[in-house]
CSV table of C-alpha atoms and ligand atoms in Angstrom, one decimal:
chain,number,residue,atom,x,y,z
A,1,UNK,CA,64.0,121.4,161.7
A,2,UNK,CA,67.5,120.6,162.7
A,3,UNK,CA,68.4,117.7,165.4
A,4,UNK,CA,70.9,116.5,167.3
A,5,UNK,CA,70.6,112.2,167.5
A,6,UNK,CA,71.7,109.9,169.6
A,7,UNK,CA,71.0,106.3,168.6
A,8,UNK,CA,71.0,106.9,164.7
A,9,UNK,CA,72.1,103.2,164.2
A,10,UNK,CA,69.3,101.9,166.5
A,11,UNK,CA,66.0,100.3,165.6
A,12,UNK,CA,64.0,103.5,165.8
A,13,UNK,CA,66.9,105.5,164.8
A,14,UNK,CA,67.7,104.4,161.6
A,15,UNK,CA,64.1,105.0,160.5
A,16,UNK,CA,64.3,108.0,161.6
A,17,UNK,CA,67.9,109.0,159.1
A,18,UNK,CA,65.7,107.0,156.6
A,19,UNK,CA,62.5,109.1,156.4
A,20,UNK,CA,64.5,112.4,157.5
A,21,UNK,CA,65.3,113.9,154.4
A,22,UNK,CA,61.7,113.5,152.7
A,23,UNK,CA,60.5,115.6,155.7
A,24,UNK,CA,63.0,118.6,155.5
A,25,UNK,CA,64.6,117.1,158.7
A,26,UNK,CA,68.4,117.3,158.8
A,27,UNK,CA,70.4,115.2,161.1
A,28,UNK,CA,73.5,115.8,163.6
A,29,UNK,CA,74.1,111.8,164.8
A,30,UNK,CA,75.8,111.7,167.9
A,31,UNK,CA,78.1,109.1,167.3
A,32,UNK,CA,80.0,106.7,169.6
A,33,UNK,CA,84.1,106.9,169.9
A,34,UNK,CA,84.4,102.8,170.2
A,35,UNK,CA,81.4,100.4,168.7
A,36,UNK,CA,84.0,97.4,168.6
A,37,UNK,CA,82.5,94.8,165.8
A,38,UNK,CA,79.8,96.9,164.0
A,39,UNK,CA,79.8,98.4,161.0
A,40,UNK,CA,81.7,101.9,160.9
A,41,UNK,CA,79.2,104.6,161.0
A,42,UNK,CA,80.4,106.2,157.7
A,43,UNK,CA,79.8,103.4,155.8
A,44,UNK,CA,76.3,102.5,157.2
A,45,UNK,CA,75.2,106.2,156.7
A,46,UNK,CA,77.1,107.7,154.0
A,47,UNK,CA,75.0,110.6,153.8
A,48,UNK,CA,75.1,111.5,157.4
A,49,UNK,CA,79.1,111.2,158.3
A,50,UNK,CA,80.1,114.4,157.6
A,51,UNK,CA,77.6,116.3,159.9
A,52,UNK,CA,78.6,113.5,162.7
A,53,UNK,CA,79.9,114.2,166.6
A,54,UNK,CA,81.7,112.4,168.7
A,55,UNK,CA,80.5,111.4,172.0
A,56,UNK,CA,78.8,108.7,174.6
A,57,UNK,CA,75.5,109.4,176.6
A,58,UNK,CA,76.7,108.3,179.6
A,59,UNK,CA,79.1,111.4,180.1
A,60,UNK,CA,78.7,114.8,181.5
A,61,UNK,CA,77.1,116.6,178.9
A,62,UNK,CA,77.6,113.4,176.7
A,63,UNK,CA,80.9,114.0,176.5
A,64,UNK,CA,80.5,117.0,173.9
A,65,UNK,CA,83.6,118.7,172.7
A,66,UNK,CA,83.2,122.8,173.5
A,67,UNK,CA,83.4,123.5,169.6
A,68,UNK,CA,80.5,120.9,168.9
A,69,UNK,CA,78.7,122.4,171.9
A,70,UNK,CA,79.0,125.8,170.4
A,71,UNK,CA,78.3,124.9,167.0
A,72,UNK,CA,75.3,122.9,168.0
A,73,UNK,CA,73.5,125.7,169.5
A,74,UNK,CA,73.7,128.2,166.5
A,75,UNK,CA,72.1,125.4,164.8
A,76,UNK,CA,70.3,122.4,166.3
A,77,UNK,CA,66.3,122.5,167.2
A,78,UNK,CA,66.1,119.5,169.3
A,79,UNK,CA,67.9,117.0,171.1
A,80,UNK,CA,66.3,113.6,170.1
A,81,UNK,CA,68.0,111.0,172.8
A,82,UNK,CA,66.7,107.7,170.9
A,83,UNK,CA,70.0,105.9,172.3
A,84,UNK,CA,69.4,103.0,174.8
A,85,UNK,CA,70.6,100.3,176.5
A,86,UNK,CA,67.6,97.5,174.9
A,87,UNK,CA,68.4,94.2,176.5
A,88,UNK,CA,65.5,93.2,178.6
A,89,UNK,CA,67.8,90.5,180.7
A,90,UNK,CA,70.5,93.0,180.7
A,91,UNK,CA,72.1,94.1,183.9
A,92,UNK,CA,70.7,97.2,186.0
A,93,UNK,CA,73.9,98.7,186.1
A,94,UNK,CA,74.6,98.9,182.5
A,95,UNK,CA,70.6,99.9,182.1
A,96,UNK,CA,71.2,102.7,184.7
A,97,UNK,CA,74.0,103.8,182.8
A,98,UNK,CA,72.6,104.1,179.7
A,99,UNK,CA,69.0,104.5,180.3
A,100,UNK,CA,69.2,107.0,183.5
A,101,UNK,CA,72.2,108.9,182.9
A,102,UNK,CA,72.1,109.1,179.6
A,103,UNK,CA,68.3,110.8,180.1
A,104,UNK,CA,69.9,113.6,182.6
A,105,UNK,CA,72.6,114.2,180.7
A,106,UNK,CA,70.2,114.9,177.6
A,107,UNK,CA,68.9,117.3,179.6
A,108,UNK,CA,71.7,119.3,180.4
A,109,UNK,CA,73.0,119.3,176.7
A,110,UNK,CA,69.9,121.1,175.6
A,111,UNK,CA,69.9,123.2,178.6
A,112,UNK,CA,73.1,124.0,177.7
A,113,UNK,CA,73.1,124.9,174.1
A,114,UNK,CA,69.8,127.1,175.0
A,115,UNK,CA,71.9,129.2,177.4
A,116,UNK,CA,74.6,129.4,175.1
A,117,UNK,CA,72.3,130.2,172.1
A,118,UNK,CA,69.5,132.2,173.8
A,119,UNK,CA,67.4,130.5,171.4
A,120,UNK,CA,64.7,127.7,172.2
A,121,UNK,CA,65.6,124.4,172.0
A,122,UNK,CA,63.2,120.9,173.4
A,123,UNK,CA,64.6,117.7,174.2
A,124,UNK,CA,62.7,114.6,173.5
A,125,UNK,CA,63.5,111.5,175.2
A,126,UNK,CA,62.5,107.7,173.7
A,127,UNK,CA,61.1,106.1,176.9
A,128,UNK,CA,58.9,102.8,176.4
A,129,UNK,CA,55.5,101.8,177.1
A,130,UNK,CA,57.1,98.9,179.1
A,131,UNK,CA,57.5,101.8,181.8
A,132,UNK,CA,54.0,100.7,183.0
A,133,UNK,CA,55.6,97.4,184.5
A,134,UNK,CA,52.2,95.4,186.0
A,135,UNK,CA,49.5,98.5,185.1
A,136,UNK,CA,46.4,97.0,183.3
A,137,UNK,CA,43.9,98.9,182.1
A,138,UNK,CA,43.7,102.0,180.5
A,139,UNK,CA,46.9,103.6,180.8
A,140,UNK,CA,46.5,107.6,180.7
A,141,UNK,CA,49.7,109.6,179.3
A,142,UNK,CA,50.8,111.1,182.7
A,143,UNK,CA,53.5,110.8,185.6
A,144,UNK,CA,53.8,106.0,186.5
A,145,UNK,CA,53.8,105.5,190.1
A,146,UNK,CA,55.9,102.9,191.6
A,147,UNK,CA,55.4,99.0,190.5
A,148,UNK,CA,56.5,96.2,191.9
A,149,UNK,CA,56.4,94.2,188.6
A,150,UNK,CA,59.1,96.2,186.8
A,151,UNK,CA,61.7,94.6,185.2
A,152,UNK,CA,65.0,95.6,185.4
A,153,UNK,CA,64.7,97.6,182.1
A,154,UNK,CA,61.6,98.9,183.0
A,155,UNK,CA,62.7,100.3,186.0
A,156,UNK,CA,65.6,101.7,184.1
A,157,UNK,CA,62.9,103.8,181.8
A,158,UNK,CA,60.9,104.6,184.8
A,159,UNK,CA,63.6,106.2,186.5
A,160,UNK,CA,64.7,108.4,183.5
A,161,UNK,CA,61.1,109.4,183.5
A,162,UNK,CA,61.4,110.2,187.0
A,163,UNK,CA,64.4,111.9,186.3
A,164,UNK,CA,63.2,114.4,183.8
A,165,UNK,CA,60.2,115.5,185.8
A,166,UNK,CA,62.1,116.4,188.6
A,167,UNK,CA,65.0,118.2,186.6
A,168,UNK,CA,62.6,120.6,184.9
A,169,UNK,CA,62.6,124.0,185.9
A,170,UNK,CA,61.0,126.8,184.4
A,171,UNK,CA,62.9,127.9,181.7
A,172,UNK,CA,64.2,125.1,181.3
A,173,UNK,CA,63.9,123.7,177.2
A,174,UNK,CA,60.6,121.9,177.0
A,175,UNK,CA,60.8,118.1,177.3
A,176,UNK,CA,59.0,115.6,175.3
A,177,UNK,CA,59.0,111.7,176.8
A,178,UNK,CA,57.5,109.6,173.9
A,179,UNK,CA,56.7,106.2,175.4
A,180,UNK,CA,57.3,104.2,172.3
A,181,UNK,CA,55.5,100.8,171.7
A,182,UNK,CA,57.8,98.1,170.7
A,183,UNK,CA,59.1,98.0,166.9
A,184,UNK,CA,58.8,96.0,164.2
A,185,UNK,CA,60.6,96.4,160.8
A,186,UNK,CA,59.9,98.5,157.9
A,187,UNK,CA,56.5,99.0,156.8
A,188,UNK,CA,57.5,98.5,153.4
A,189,UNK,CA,60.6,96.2,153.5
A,190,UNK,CA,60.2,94.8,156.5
A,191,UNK,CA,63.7,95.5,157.2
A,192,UNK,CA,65.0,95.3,161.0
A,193,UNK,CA,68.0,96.4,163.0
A,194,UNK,CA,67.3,94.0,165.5
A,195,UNK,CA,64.7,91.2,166.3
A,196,UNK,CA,64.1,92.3,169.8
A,197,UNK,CA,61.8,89.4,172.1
A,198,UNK,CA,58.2,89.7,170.2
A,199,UNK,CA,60.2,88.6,166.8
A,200,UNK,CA,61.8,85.7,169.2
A,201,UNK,CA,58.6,84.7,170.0
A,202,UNK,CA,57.9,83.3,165.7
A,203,UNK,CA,61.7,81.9,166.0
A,204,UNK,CA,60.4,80.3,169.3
A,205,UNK,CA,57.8,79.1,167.7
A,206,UNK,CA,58.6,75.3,167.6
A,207,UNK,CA,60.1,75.9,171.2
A,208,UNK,CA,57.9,77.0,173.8
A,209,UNK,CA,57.0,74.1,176.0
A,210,UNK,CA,54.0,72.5,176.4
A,211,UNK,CA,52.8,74.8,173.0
A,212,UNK,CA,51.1,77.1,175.5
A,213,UNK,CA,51.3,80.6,175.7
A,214,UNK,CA,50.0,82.5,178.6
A,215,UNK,CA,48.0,85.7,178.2
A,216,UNK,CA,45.0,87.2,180.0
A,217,UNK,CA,41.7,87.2,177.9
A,218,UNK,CA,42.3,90.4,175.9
A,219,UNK,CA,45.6,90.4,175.8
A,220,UNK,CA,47.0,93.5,173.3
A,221,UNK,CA,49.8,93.5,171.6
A,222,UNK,CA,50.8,96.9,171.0
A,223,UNK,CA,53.5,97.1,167.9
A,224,UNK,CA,54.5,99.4,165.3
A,225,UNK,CA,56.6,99.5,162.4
A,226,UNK,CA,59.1,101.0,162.9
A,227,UNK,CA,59.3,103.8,159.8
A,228,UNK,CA,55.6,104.7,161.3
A,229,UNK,CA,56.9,105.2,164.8
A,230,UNK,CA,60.0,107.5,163.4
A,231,UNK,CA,57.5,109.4,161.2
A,232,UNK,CA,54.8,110.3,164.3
A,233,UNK,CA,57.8,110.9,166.5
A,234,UNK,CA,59.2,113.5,164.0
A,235,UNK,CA,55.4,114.9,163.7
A,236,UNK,CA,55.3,115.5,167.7
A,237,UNK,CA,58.7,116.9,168.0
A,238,UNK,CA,57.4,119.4,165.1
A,239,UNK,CA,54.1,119.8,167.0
A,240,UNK,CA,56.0,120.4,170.2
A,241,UNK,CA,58.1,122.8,168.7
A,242,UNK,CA,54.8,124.9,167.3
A,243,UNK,CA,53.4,125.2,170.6
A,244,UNK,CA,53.5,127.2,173.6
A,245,UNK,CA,56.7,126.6,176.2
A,246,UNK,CA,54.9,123.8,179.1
A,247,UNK,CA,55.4,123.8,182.7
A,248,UNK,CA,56.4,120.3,182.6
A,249,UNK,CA,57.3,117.5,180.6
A,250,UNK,CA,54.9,116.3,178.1
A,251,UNK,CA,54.4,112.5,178.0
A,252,UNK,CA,52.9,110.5,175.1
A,253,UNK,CA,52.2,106.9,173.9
A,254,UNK,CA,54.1,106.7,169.9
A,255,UNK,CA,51.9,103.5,169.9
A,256,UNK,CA,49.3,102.3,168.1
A,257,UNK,CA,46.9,102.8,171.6
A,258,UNK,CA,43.4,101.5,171.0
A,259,UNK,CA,44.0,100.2,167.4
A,260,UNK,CA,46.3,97.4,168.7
A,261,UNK,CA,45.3,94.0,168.2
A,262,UNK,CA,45.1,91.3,170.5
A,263,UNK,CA,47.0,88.7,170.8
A,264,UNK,CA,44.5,85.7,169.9
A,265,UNK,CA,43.0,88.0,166.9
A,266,UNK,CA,47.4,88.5,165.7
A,267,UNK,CA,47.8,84.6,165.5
A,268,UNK,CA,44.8,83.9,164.0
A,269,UNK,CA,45.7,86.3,160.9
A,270,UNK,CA,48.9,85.6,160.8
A,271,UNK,CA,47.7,81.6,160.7
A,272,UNK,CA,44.8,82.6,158.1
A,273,UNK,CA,47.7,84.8,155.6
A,274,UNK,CA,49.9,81.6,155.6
A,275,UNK,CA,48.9,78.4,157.1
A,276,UNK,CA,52.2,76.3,155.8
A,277,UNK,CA,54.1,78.8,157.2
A,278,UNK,CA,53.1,77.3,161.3
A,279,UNK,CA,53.7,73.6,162.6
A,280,UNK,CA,52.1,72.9,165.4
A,281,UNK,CA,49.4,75.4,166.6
A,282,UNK,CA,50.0,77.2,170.1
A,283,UNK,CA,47.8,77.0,172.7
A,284,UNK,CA,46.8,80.2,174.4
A,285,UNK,CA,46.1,79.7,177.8
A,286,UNK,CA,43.6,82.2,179.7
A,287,UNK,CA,46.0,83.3,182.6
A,288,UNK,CA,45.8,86.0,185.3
A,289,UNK,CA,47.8,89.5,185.1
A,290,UNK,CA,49.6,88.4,188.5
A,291,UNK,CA,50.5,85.1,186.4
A,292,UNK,CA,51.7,86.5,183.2
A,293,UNK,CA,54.0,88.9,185.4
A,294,UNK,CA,55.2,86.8,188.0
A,295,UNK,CA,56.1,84.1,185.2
A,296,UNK,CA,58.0,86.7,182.7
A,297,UNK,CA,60.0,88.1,185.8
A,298,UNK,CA,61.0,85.7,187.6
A,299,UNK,CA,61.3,82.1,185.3
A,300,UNK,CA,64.9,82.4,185.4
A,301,UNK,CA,65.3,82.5,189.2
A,302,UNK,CA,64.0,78.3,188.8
A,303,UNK,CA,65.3,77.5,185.4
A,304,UNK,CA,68.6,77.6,184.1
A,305,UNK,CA,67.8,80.4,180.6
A,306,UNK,CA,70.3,81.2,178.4
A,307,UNK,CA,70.2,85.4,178.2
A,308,UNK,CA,67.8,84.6,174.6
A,309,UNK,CA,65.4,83.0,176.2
A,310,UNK,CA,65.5,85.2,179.4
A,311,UNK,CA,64.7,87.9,177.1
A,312,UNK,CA,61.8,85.5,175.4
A,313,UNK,CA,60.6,85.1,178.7
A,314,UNK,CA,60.3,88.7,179.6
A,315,UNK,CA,58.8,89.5,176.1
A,316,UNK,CA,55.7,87.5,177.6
A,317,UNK,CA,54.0,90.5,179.9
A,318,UNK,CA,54.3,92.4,175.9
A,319,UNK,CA,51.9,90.1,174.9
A,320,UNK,CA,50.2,88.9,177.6
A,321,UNK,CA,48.7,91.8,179.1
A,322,UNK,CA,45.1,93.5,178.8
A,323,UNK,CA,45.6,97.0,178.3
A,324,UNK,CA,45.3,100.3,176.6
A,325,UNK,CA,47.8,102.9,176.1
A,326,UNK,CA,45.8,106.3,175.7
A,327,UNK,CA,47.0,108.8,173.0
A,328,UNK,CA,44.8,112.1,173.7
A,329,UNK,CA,48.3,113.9,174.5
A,330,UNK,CA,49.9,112.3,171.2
A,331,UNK,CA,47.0,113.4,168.7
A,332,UNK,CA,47.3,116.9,170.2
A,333,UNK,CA,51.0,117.8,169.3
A,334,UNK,CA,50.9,115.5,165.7
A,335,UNK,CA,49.0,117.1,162.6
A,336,UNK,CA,47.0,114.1,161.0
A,337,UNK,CA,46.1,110.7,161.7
A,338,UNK,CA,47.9,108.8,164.4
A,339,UNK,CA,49.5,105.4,163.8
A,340,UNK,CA,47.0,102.6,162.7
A,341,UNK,CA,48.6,99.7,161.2
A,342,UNK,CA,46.5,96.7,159.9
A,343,UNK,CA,46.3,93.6,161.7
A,344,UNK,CA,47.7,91.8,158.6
A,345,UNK,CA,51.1,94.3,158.3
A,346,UNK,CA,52.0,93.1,161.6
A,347,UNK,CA,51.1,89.6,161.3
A,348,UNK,CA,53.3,89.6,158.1
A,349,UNK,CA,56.3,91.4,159.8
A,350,UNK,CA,56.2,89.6,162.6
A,351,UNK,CA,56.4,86.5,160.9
A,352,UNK,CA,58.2,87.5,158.1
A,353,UNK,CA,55.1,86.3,156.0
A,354,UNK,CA,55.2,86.2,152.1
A,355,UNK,CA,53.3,88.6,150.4
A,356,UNK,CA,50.0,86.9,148.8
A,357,UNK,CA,49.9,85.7,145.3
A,358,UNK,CA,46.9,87.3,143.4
A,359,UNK,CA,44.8,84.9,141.8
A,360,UNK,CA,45.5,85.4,138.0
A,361,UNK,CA,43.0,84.3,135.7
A,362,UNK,CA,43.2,81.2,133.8
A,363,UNK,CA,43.4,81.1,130.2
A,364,UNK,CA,40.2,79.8,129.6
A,365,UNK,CA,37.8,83.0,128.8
A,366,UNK,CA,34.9,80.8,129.6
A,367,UNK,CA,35.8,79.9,133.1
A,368,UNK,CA,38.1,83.9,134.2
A,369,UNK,CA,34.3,85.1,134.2
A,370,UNK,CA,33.6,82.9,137.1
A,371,UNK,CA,36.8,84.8,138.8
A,372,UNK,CA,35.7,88.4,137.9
B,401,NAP,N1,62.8,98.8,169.7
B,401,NAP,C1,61.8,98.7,170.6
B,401,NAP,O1,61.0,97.7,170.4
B,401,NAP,C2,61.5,99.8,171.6
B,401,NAP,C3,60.4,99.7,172.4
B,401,NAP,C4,60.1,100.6,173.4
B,401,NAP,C5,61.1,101.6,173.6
B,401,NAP,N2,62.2,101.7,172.9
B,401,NAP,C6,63.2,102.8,173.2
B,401,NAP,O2,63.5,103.5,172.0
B,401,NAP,C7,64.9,103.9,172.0
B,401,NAP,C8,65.5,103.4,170.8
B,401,NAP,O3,65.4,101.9,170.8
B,401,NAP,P1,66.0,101.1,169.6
B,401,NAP,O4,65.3,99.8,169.5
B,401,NAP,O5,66.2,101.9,168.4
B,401,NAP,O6,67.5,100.7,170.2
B,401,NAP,P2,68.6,99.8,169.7
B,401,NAP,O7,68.2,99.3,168.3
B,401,NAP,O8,69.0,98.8,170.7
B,401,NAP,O9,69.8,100.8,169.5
B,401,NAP,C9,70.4,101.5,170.6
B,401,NAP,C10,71.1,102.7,170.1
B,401,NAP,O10,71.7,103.4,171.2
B,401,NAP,C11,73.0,103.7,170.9
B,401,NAP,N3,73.8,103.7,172.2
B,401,NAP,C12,73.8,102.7,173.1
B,401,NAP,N4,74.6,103.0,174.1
B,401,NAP,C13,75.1,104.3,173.8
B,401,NAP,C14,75.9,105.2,174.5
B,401,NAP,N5,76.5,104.9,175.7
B,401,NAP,N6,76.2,106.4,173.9
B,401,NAP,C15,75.6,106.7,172.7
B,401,NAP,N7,74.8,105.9,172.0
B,401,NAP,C16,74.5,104.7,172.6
B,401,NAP,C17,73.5,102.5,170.0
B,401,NAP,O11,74.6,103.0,169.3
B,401,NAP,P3,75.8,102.0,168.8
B,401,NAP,O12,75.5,101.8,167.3
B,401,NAP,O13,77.0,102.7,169.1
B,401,NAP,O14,75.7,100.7,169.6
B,401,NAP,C18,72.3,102.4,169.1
B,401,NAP,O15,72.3,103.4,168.1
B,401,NAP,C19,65.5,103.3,173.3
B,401,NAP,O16,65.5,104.3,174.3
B,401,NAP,C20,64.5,102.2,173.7
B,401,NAP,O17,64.5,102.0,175.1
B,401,NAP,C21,62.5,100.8,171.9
């Protein structure tokens, strides 16, 4: 399987370079012309520089040269859009930008290179769980409605849902939209591109007036590593690629669904793996859905928050909120188990928790049996 990717040096998109090449999966990184103050991509992926394009999702056809186009579509399988504009307080125009335009214009690149090639060629789009805005319950993987509790990113997701439903025609290269949960670092390392809002929340953790934190009774917090997330996104891409051609776009929760913890049982083994590692205990607060939204939307209409905290703020409804993200569509395009990470894993990425120290037994023979 051959891709073209946007977003390589992302959160999700490094893991995905990362676990690539044990899978047989080879990489085309789409590849900004200006990213003034970060690393040049060469020299952050060595391995991947020479097979590199230039371009920007918020152009036509992502701003393609003609001889990439063509020598894209003699090659590539998919066309994995895991670029994205992340900031939670960021503004809607920049969102749009990114988010929106950079979905529709996904769509026309793989149209595009599966006229030029005749060959078939699916697109897969990195939406977010957050999509759902204010839904509670059990959230099925199908078409959102409108929400009046979306954020401003959100919305931005929502409408590049949106967007993709109503470009696809038949004929049209199949379309995957993975709603991903939100990431933590490396399973293994715990190594992170970025510490988006539920990592602010342990660097908060002195902070947060009042030691309260507002949540509804049975309140989930759905997270995933993030080398987990890039490894079941590669699996459905595959899977989607085995099936059939689909009328419409296929939508699935890269989550960990019903295995996701909740927020009071997270805290409590995270306190448990390392007491020393808290000060103060928080408080957790039963609070209504209405409450936990209103609160993470709108605090910084009263209160003067510096873009950190805004996004702190907003992080709240990730944790707050009482609900389920289904994964019936998910376990039907991905060949083996979906995600299930352990309570403790994300406790101790989350909190950047040191690993335990076995207990090694003492010299004394007579007292190590008392340890067996
Ligand atoms: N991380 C999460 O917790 C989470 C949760 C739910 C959904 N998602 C979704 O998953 C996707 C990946 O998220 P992430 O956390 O990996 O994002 P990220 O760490 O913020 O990285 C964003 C990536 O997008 C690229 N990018 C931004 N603007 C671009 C443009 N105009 N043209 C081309 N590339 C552009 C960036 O490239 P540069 O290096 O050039 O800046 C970077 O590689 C996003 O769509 C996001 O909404 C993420």
């Amino acid at each position: 399987m051959k891709l073209l990717l946007t977003g390589t040096t992302g959160q999700l998109g490094t893991a995905v370079a990362e676990i690539a090449p044990q899978r047989g999966v080879r990489i085309v990184p789409l590849v900004r012309r200006a990213r003034p103050g970060q690393i040049p991509f060469g020299r952050a992926f060595p391995s991947l520089a020479s097979a590199q394009v230039t371009g920007d999702v918020r152009e036509p056809l992502w701003g393609l040269a003609e001889a990439d186009l063509d020598e894209l579509a003699g090659s590539v399988d998919a066309v994995v859009n895991l670029a994205g504009d992340t900031n939670w307080a960021g503004s809607g125009r920049d969102l749009y930008a990114v988010n929106v335009l950079g979905a529709r214009g996904g769509h026309e690149v793989a149209r595009e290179l599966q006229r030029r090639s005749g060959r078939r060629i699916v697109h897969v789009y990195a939406s977010s769980i957050f999509a759902a805005g204010g839904t509670l319950g059990r959230i099925a993987e199908n078409p959102l409605g409108p929400d009046r509790h979306r954020t401003a990113y959100e919305h931005s997701k929502w409408l590049a849902e949106r967007e993709l439903e109503r470009m696809h025609t038949p004929g049209d290269p199949d379309v995957l939209i993975s709603r991903v949960a939100a990431l933590l670092g490396d399973s293994r390392t715990g190594a992170t591109r970025r510490r988006n809002s539920l990592y602010l929340l342990a660097e908060r953790w002195d902070e947060l007036p009042g030691r309260v934190l507002p949540a509804m009774r049975g309140a989930k917090v759905d997270v995933l590593p993030r080398d987990t997330a890039a490894g079941t996104l590669l699996d459905a891409v595959a899977g989607l690629l085995r099936s059939g051609p689909r009328r419409e776009p296929v939508i699935t929760h890269l989550s960990a669904g019903e295995r996701a913890p909740t927020i009071r049982g997270l805290l409590e083994v995270a306190r448990a793996l390392s007491p020393q590692s808290f000060g103060k205990w928080l408080r957790i607060v039963p609070a209504s859905a209405e409450q936990v939204l209103w609160l993470s939307g709108n605090a910084e209409r009263y209160l003067p928050l510096s873009p950190a905290w805004r996004n702190s703020i907003i992080g709240l409804r990730y944790i707050g909120l009482d609900r389920v993200m289904e994964r019936g569509r998910l376990a039907e395009l991905v060949d083996g188990p979906l995600p299930d990470p352990s309570t403790e894993l994300l406790a101790r990425l989350l909190f950047d928790l040191p690993e335990p120290q076995r207990p090694t037994a003492p010299a004394d023979s007579g007292l190590s049996r008392f340890l067996a």
